[in-house]
Coordinates of C-alpha atoms and ligand atoms in Angstrom, one line a residue:
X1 CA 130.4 87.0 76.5
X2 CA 127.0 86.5 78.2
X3 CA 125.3 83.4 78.4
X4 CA 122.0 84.5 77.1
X5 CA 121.0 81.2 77.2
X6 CA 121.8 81.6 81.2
X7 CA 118.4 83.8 82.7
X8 CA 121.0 84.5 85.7
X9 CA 123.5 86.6 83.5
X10 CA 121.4 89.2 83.4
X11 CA 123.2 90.2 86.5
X12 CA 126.4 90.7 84.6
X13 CA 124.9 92.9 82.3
X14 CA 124.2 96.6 82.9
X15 CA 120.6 96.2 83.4
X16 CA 119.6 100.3 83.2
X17 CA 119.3 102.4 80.6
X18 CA 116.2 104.4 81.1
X19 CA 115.6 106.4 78.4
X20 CA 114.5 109.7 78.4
X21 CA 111.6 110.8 81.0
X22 CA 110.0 113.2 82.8
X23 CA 109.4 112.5 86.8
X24 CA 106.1 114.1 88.1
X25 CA 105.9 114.0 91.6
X26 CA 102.5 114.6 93.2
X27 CA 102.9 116.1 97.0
X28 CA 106.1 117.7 95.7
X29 CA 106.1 120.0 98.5
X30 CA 106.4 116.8 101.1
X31 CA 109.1 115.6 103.2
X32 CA 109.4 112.4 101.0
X33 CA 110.3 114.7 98.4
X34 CA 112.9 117.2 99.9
X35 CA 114.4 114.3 102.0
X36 CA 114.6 111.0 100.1
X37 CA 113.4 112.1 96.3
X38 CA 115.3 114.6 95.1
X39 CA 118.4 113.8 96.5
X40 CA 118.1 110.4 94.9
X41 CA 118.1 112.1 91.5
X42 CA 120.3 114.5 92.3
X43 CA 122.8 111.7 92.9
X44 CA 121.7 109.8 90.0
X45 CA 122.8 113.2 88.5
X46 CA 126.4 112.8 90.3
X47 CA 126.7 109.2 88.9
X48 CA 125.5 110.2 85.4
X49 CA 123.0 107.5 85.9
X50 CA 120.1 110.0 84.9
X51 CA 118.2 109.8 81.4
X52 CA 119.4 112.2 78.8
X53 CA 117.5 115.0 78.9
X54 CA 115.9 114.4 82.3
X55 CA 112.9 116.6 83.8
X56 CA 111.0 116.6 86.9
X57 CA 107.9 118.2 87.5
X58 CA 106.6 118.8 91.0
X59 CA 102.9 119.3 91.8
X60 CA 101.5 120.4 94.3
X61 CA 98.5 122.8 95.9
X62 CA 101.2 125.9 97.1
X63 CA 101.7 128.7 94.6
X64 CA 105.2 129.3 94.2
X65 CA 107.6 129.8 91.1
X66 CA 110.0 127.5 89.5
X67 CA 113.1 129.4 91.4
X68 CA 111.6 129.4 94.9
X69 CA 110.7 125.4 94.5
X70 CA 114.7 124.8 93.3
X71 CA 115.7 127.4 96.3
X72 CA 114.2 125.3 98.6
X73 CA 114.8 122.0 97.4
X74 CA 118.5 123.2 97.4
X75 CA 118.5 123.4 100.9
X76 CA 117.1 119.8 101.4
X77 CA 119.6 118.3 99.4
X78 CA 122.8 120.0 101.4
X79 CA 121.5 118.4 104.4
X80 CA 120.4 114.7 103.0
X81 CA 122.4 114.1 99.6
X82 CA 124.8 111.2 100.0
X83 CA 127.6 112.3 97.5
X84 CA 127.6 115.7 99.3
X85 CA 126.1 119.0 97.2
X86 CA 128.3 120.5 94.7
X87 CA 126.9 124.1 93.4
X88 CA 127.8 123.9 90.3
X89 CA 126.5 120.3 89.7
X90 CA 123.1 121.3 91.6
X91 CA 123.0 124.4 89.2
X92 CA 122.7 122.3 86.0
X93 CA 120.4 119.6 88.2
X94 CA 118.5 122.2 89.1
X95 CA 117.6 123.9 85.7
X96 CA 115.3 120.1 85.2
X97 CA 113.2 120.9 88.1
X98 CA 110.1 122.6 87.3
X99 CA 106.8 123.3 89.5
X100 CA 103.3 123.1 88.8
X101 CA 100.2 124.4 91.1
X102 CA 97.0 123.0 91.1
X103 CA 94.7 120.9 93.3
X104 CA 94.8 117.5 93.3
X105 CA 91.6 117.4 92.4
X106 CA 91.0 120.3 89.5
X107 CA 91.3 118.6 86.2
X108 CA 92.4 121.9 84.6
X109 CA 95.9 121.6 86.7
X110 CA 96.1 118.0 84.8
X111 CA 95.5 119.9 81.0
X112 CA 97.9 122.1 82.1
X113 CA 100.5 119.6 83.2
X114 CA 99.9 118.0 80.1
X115 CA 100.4 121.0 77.9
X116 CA 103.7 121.5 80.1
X117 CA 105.1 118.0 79.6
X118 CA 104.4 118.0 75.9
X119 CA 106.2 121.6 75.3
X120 CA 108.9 119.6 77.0
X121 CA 108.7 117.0 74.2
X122 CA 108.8 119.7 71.4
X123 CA 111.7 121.0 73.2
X124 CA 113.3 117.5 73.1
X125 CA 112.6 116.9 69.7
X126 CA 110.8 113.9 70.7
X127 CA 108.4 112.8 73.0
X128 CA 109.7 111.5 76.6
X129 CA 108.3 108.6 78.9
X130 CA 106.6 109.7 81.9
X131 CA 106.1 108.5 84.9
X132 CA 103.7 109.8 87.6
X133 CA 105.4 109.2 91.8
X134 CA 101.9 109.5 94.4
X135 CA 103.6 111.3 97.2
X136 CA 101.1 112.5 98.4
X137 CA 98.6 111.5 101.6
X138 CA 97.1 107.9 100.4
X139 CA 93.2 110.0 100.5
X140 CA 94.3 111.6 97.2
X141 CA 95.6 108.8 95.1
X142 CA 91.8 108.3 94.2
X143 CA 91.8 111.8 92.9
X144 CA 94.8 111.7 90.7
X145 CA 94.1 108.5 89.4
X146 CA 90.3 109.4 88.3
X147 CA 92.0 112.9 86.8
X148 CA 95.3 111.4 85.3
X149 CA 92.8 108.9 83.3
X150 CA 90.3 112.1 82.5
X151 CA 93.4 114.4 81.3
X152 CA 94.5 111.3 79.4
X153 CA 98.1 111.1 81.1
X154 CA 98.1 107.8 81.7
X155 CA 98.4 107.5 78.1
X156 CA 102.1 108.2 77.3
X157 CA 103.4 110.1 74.8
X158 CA 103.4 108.3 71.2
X159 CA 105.4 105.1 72.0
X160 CA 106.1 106.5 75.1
X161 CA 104.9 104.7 78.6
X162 CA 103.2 106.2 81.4
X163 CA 103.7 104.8 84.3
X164 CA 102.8 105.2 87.9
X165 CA 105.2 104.5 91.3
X166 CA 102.6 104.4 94.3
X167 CA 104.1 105.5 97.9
X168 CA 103.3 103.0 101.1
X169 CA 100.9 102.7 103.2
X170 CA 99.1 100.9 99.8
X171 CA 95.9 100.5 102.0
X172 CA 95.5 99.8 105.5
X173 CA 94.0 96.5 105.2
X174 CA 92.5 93.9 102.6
X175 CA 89.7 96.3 101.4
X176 CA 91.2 99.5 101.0
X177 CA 94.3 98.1 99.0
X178 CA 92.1 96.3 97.1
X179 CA 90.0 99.4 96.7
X180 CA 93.6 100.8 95.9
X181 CA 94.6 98.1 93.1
X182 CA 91.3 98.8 91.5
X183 CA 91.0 102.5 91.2
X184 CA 94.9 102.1 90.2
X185 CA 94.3 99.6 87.8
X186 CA 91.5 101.6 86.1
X187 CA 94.1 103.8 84.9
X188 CA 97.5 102.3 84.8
X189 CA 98.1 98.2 83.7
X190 CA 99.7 96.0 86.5
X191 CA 103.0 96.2 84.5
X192 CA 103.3 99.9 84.4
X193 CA 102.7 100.1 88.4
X194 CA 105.1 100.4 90.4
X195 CA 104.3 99.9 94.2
X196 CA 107.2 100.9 96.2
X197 CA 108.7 99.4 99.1
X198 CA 112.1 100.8 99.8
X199 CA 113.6 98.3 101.8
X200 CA 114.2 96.2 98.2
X201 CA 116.4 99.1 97.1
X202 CA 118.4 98.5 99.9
X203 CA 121.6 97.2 98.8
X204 CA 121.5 94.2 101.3
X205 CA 118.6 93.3 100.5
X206 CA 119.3 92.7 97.1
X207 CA 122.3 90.7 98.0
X208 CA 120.3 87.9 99.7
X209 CA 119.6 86.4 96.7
X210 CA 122.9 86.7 95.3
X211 CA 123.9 85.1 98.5
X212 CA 121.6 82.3 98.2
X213 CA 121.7 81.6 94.4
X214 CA 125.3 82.6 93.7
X215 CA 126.7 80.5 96.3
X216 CA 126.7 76.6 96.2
X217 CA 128.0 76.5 99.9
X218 CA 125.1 78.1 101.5
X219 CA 121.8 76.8 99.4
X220 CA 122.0 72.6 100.5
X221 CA 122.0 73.5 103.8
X222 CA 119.0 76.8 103.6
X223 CA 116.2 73.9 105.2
X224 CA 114.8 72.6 107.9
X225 CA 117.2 69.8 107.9
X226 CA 119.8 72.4 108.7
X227 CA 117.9 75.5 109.7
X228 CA 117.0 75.4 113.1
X229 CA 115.4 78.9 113.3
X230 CA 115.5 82.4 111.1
X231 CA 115.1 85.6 112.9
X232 CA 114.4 89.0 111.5
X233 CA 114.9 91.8 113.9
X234 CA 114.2 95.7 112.7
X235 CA 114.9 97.9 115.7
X236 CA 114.9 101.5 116.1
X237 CA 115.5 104.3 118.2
X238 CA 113.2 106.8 117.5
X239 CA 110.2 107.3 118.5
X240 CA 107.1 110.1 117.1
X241 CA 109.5 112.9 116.1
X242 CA 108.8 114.9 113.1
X243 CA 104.8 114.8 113.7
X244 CA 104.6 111.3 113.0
X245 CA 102.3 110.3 116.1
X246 CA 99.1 111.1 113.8
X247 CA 99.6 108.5 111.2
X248 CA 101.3 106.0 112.9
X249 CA 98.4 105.8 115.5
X250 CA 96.2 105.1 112.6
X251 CA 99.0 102.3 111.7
X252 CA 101.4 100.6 114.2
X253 CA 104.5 98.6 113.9
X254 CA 102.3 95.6 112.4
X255 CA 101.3 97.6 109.3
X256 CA 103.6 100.4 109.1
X257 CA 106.9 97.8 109.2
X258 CA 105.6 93.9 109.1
X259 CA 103.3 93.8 106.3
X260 CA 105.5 95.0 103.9
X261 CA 109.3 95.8 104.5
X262 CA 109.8 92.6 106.5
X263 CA 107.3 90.4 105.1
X264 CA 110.0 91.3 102.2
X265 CA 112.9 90.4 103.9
X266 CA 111.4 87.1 105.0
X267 CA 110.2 86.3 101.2
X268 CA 113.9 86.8 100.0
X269 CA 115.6 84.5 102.8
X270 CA 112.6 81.9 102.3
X271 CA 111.8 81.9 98.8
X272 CA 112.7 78.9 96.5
X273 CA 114.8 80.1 93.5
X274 CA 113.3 81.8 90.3
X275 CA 113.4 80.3 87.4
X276 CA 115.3 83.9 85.8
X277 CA 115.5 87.1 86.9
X278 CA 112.4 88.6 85.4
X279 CA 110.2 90.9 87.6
X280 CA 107.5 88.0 87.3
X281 CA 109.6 85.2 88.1
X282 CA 111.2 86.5 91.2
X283 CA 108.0 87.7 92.6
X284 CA 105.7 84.5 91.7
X285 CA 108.2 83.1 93.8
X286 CA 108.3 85.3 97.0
X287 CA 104.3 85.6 96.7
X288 CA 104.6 81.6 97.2
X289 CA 106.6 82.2 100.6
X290 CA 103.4 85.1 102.1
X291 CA 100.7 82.6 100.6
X292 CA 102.6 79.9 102.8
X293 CA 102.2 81.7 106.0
X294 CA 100.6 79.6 108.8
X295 CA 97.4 81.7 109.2
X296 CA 97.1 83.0 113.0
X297 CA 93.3 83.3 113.8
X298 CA 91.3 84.0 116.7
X299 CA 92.4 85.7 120.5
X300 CA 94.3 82.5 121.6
X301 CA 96.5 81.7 118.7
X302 CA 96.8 85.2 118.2
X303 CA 98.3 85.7 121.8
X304 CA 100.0 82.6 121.5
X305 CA 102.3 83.7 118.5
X306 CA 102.4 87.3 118.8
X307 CA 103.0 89.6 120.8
X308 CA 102.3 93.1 121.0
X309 CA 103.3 96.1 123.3
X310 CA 104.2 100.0 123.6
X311 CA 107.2 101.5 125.2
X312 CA 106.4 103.6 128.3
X313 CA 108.6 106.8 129.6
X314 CA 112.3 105.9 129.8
X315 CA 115.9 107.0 127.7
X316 CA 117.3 106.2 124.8
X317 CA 120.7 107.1 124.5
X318 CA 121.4 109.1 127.5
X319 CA 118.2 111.3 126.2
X320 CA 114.8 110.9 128.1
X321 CA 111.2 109.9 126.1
X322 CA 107.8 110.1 126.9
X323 CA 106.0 106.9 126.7
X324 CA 104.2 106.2 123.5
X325 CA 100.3 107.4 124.5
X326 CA 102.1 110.9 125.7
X327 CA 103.4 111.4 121.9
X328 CA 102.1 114.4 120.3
X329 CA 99.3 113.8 118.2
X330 CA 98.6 110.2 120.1
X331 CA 95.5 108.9 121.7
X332 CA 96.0 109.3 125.4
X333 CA 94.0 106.1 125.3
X334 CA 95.8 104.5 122.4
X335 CA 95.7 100.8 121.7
X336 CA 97.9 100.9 118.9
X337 CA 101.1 98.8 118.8
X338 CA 105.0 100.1 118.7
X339 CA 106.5 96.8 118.4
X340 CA 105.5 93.5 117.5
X341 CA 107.1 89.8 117.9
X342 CA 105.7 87.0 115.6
X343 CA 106.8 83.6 115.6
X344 CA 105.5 82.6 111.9
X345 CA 105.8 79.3 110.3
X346 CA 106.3 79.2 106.7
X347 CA 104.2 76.1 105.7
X348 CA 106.4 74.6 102.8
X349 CA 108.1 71.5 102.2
X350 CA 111.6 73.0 102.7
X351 CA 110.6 75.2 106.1
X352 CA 108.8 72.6 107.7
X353 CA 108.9 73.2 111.3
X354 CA 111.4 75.7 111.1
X355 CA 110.0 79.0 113.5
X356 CA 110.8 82.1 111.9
X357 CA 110.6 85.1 114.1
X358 CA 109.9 88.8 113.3
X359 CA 110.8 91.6 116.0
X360 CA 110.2 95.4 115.5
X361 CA 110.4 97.7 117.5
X362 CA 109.8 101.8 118.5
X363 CA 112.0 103.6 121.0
X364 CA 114.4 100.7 121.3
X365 CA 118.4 100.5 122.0
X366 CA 119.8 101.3 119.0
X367 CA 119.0 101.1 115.4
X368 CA 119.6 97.8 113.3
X369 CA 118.3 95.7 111.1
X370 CA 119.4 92.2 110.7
X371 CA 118.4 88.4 109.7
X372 CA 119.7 86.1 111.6
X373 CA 120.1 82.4 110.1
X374 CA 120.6 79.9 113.0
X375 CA 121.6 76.1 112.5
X376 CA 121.2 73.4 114.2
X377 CA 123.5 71.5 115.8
X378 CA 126.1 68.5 114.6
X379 CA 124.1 65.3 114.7
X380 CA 126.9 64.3 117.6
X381 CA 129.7 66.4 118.8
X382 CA 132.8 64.8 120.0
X383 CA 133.6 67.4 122.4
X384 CA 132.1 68.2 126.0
X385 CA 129.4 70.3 125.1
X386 CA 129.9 72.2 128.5
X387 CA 132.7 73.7 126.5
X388 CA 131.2 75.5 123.5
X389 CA 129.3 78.0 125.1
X390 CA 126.0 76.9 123.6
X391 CA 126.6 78.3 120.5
X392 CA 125.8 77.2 117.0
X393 CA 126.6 78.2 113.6
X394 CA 124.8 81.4 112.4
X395 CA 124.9 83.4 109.5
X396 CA 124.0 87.2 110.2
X397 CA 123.3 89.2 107.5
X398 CA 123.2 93.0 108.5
X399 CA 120.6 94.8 106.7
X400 CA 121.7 98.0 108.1
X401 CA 123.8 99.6 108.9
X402 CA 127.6 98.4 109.0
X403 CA 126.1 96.4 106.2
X404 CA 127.8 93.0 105.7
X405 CA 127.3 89.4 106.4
X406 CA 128.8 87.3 109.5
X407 CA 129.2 83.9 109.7
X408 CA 129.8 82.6 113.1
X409 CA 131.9 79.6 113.6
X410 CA 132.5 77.8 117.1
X411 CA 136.6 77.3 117.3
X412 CA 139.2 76.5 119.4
X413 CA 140.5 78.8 121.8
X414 CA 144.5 78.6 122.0
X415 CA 145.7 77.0 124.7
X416 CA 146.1 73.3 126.5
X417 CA 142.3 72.7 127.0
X418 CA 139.8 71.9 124.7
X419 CA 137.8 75.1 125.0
X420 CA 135.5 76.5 122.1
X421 CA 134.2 79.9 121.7
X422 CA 132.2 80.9 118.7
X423 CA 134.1 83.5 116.5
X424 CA 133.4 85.6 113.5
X425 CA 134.0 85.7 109.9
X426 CA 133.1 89.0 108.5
X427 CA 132.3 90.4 105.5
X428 CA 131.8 94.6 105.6
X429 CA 130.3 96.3 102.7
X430 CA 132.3 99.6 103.5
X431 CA 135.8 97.3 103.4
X432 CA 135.1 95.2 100.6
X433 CA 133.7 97.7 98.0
X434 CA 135.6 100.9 99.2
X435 CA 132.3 103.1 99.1
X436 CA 129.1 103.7 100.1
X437 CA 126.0 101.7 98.7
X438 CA 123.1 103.9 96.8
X439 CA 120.2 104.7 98.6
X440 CA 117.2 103.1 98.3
X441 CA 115.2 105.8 96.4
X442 CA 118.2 105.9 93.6
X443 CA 117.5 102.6 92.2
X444 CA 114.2 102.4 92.8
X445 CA 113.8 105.3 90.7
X446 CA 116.4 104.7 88.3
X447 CA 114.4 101.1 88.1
X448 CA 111.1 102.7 87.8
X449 CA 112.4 104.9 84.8
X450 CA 114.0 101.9 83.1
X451 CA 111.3 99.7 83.4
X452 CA 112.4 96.8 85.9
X453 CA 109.7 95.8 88.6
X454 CA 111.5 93.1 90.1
X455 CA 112.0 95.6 93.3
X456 CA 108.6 96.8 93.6
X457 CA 105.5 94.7 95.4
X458 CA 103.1 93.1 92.8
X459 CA 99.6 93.3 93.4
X460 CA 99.0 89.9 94.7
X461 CA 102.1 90.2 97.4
X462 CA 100.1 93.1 98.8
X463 CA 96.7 91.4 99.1
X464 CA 98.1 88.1 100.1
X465 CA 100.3 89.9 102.6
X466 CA 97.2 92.0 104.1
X467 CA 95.1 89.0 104.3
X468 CA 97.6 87.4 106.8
X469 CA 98.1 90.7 108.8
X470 CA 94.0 91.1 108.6
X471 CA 93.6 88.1 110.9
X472 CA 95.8 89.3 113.2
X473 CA 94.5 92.8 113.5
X474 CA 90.9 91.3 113.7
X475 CA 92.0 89.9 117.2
X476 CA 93.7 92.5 118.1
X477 CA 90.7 95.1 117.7
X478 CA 87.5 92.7 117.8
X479 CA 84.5 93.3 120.5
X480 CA 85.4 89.6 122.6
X481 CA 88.8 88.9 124.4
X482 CA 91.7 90.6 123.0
X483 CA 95.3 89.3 123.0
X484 CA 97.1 91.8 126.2
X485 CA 98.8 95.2 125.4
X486 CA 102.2 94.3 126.5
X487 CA 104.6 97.6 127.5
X488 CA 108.5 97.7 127.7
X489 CA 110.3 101.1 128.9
X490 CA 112.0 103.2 126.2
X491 CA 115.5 102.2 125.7
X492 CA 114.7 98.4 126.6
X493 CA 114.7 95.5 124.3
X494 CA 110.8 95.4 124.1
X495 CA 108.6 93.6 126.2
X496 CA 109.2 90.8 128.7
X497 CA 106.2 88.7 127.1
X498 CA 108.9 88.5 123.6
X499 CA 111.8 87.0 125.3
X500 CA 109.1 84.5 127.2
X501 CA 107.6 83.9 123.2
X502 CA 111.2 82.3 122.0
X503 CA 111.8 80.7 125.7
X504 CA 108.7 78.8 124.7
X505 CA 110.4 77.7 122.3
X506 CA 113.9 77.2 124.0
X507 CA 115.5 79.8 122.4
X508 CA 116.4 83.4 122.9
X509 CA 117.0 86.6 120.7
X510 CA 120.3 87.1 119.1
X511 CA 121.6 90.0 121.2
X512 CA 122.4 92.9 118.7
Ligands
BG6_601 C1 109.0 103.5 106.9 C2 108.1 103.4 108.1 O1 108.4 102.8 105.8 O2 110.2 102.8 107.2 C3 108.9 104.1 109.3 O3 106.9 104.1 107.9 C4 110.2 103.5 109.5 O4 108.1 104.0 110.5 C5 111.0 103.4 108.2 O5 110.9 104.2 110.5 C6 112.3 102.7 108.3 O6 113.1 102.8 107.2 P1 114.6 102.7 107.3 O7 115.1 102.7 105.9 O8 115.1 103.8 108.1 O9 114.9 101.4 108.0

């Protein structure tokens, strides 16, 4: 029986049962929605996961008939589903999907919709929830917020909710998610917005906490008594493709990766634990950890704690790349940043003094994603410390992919001398479970549906979040001195000047 007394047995109980609703996706004709949408409810679909009687609506500007939408959305899902495509599964997925044309900003196509999603009701017997996914370019969530409110949409459906899931970037600073958060909260209440950041659907992810808070062998030693430093590496090994040069020159790694996926990943490992597992509790907590942030202001403490750079021409995997201002749809002249180093300091009683830094990169090695948890060493060691190879404990937990969690040990190495080499325990998703995680988009959505923000970004871990990263842009981009534009070739681990940034320090980067 569950402890319902126990806020933490929620985890034993199946948390979602969405009931039923109707998806609309604006930008449905978008590669977010061909590559990462639909096959998330498609294998929602494969898992029986989805709401009884289950419709989604896509909207977009194209003309183009119910059968030509599914036709092409077919396609997409042969190439990205994770279960594989079955045809005769897809057949009865596919009768949900309907499409709707209009402009994002014609209220008519909104009356419409609405006429469409309540003949869906009367089909049902009973009106569905709904909940409306901004796909689209950020420019038009103004639009559809201003015209969901006039149609009345935001409304729901006679007991029904309305609810809204809002794609990243969510601004590009302070101001314009602010701007965001209030022409969102106009129409929609904080607790029916859903502000997505995929990397807390990733399966990993939501482990960390389980690791931390399940565990009694890890949590009295996760401080600076016992922490000597936290690194969070996301590295990648693509570059522009797909078109991407446009927005990500308007971006860079600090906004488009820092801000929100990582600044997640850091609030997870840094947090202090909830006091239950509501959406609220777990995110008053990791809000805590971004309001904490040692603020990094002006040129010098800018430069002094991060570091910026762009990769130049060089090869990634046997394959050569152009350097990042020769990327189609870059400025030739191009100040933006594709990876950034931090060393932050999260200013709490348990981190104090503990560095914890962020690397992400463009165009490097391979791609991982990892924490890195790195203790200090025995007060005194009885053995000759020429022997041990310099190593401490660490615990690596592998965001992706070979997801797992390593936990590295110094040992003995057989033989007459005393030698020690660090070894390895290993714990492997794909061993230990037998089968692939979900993706991202599948829980978020099946989350969003069911009514459980704990994996979305509240409004104030946004703006708290932005106000850091502000500071740092500020120095970056302001008339006066500006912190240096480092480079690194492609298919290097990033620049020089963030292996000097941890030498500082007398440390180095986990080698991946
Ligand atoms: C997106 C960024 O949010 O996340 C991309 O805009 C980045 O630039 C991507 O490549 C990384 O996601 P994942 O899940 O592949 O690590």
């Amino acid at each position: 029986m569950p402890d319902l007394e126990n806020p933490f047995q929620e985890t034993l109980i199946q948390r979602h049962r969405a009931e039923s609703c109707t998806v609309v996706i604006f930008g449905a004709t978008g590669d977010l929605t061909h590559r990462k949408l639909i096959p998330a409810l498609y294998n929602l679909a494969v898992d029986g996961d989805l709401p009884p009687q289950f419709k989604v609506v896509g909207f977009a500007r194209r003309d183009k008939p119910d059968d030509v939408f599914r036709a092409e959305l077919e396609e997409s899902n042969k190439k990205n589903s994770r279960q594989g495509h079955d045809a005769a599964l897809w057949s009865s997925f596919g009768q949900s999907i309907h499409y709707h044309q209009s402009e994002f900003q014609d209220v008519e196509g909104y009356k419409s919709l609405k006429t469409l999603l309540d003949s869906f009701d009367k089909e049902r017997g009973a009106p569905a929830n709904r909940l409306f996914y901004l796909a689209s370019a950020p420019e038009f969530f103004d639009q559809i917020m201003l015209k969901l409110r006039e149609s009345g949409l935001n409304e729901g459906a006679g007991d029904k909710f309305s609810r809204v899931v809002c794609e990243k970037p969510f601004g590009k600073d302070l101001k314009t998610a602010q701007h965001l958060n209030e022409v969102v909260s106009q129409t929609f209440h904080e607790k029916d917005t859903y502000r997505i950041d995929h990397y807390l659907g990733k399966e990993t992810a939501q482990n960390i906490m389980v690791l931390r808070f399940a565990n009694l062998m890890f949590e009295p030693l996760w401080n600076s008594r016992y922490i000597d430093h936290v690194e969070i590496t996301c590295s990648e090994n693509l570059g522009m493709e797909g078109g991407r040069g446009g927005y990500y020159d308007t971006a860079g790694a600090l906004r488009d990766m820092v801000q929100n996926h990582l600044f997640q990943l850091l609030s997870l490992v840094a947090m202090e634990p909830p006091t239950g597992l509501s959406a609220d509790a777990v995110r008053d907590e990791k809000v805590k950890v971004i309001r904490s942030l040692r603020r990094w202001r002006g040129a010098k403490e800018v430069a002094e704690n991060v570091i910026r750079a762009q990769y130049t021409a060089g090869s990634v995997d046997g394959v050569d790349r152009v350097g990042y201002r020769q990327e189609d749809r870059v400025n030739p002249q191009s100040n933006t940043e594709s990876y950034v180093a931090l060393r932050l300091y999260v200013d709490t009683w348990r981190w104090q003094g503990v560095p914890f830094y962020i690397r992400m990169g463009k165009q490097l090695p391979k791609k991982a994603t990892e924490i890195s948890i790195h203790f200090k060493n025995p007060p005194q060691i009885p053995f000759a410390t020429e022997t041990m190879n310099g190593t401490s404990n660490s615990l690596v937990i592998r965001i992706q992919p070979d997801e797992g969690i390593s936990m590295g040990m110094l040992s003995k190495t057989p033989g007459q001398s005393l030698l020690l080499q660090s070894v390895k325990m290993d714990f492997r998703y794909s061993s230990s479970f037998g089968k692939a995680s979900p993706e991202a988009y599948e829980r978020l959505l099946l989350d969003a549906m069911s009514g459980d923000a704990t994996l979305f970004a509240r409004r104030d871990e946004v703006e708290n979040a932005w106000t850091f990263i502000d500071e740092i842009e500020h120095a970056w981009h302001n008339e006066g001195e500006q912190p240096p534009m480092c480079e690194y070739p492609a298919g290097s681990w990033g620049p020089k000047e963030a292996d000097e940034l941890l030498h500082a320090d007398g440390r180095a980067w986990r080698r991946l």
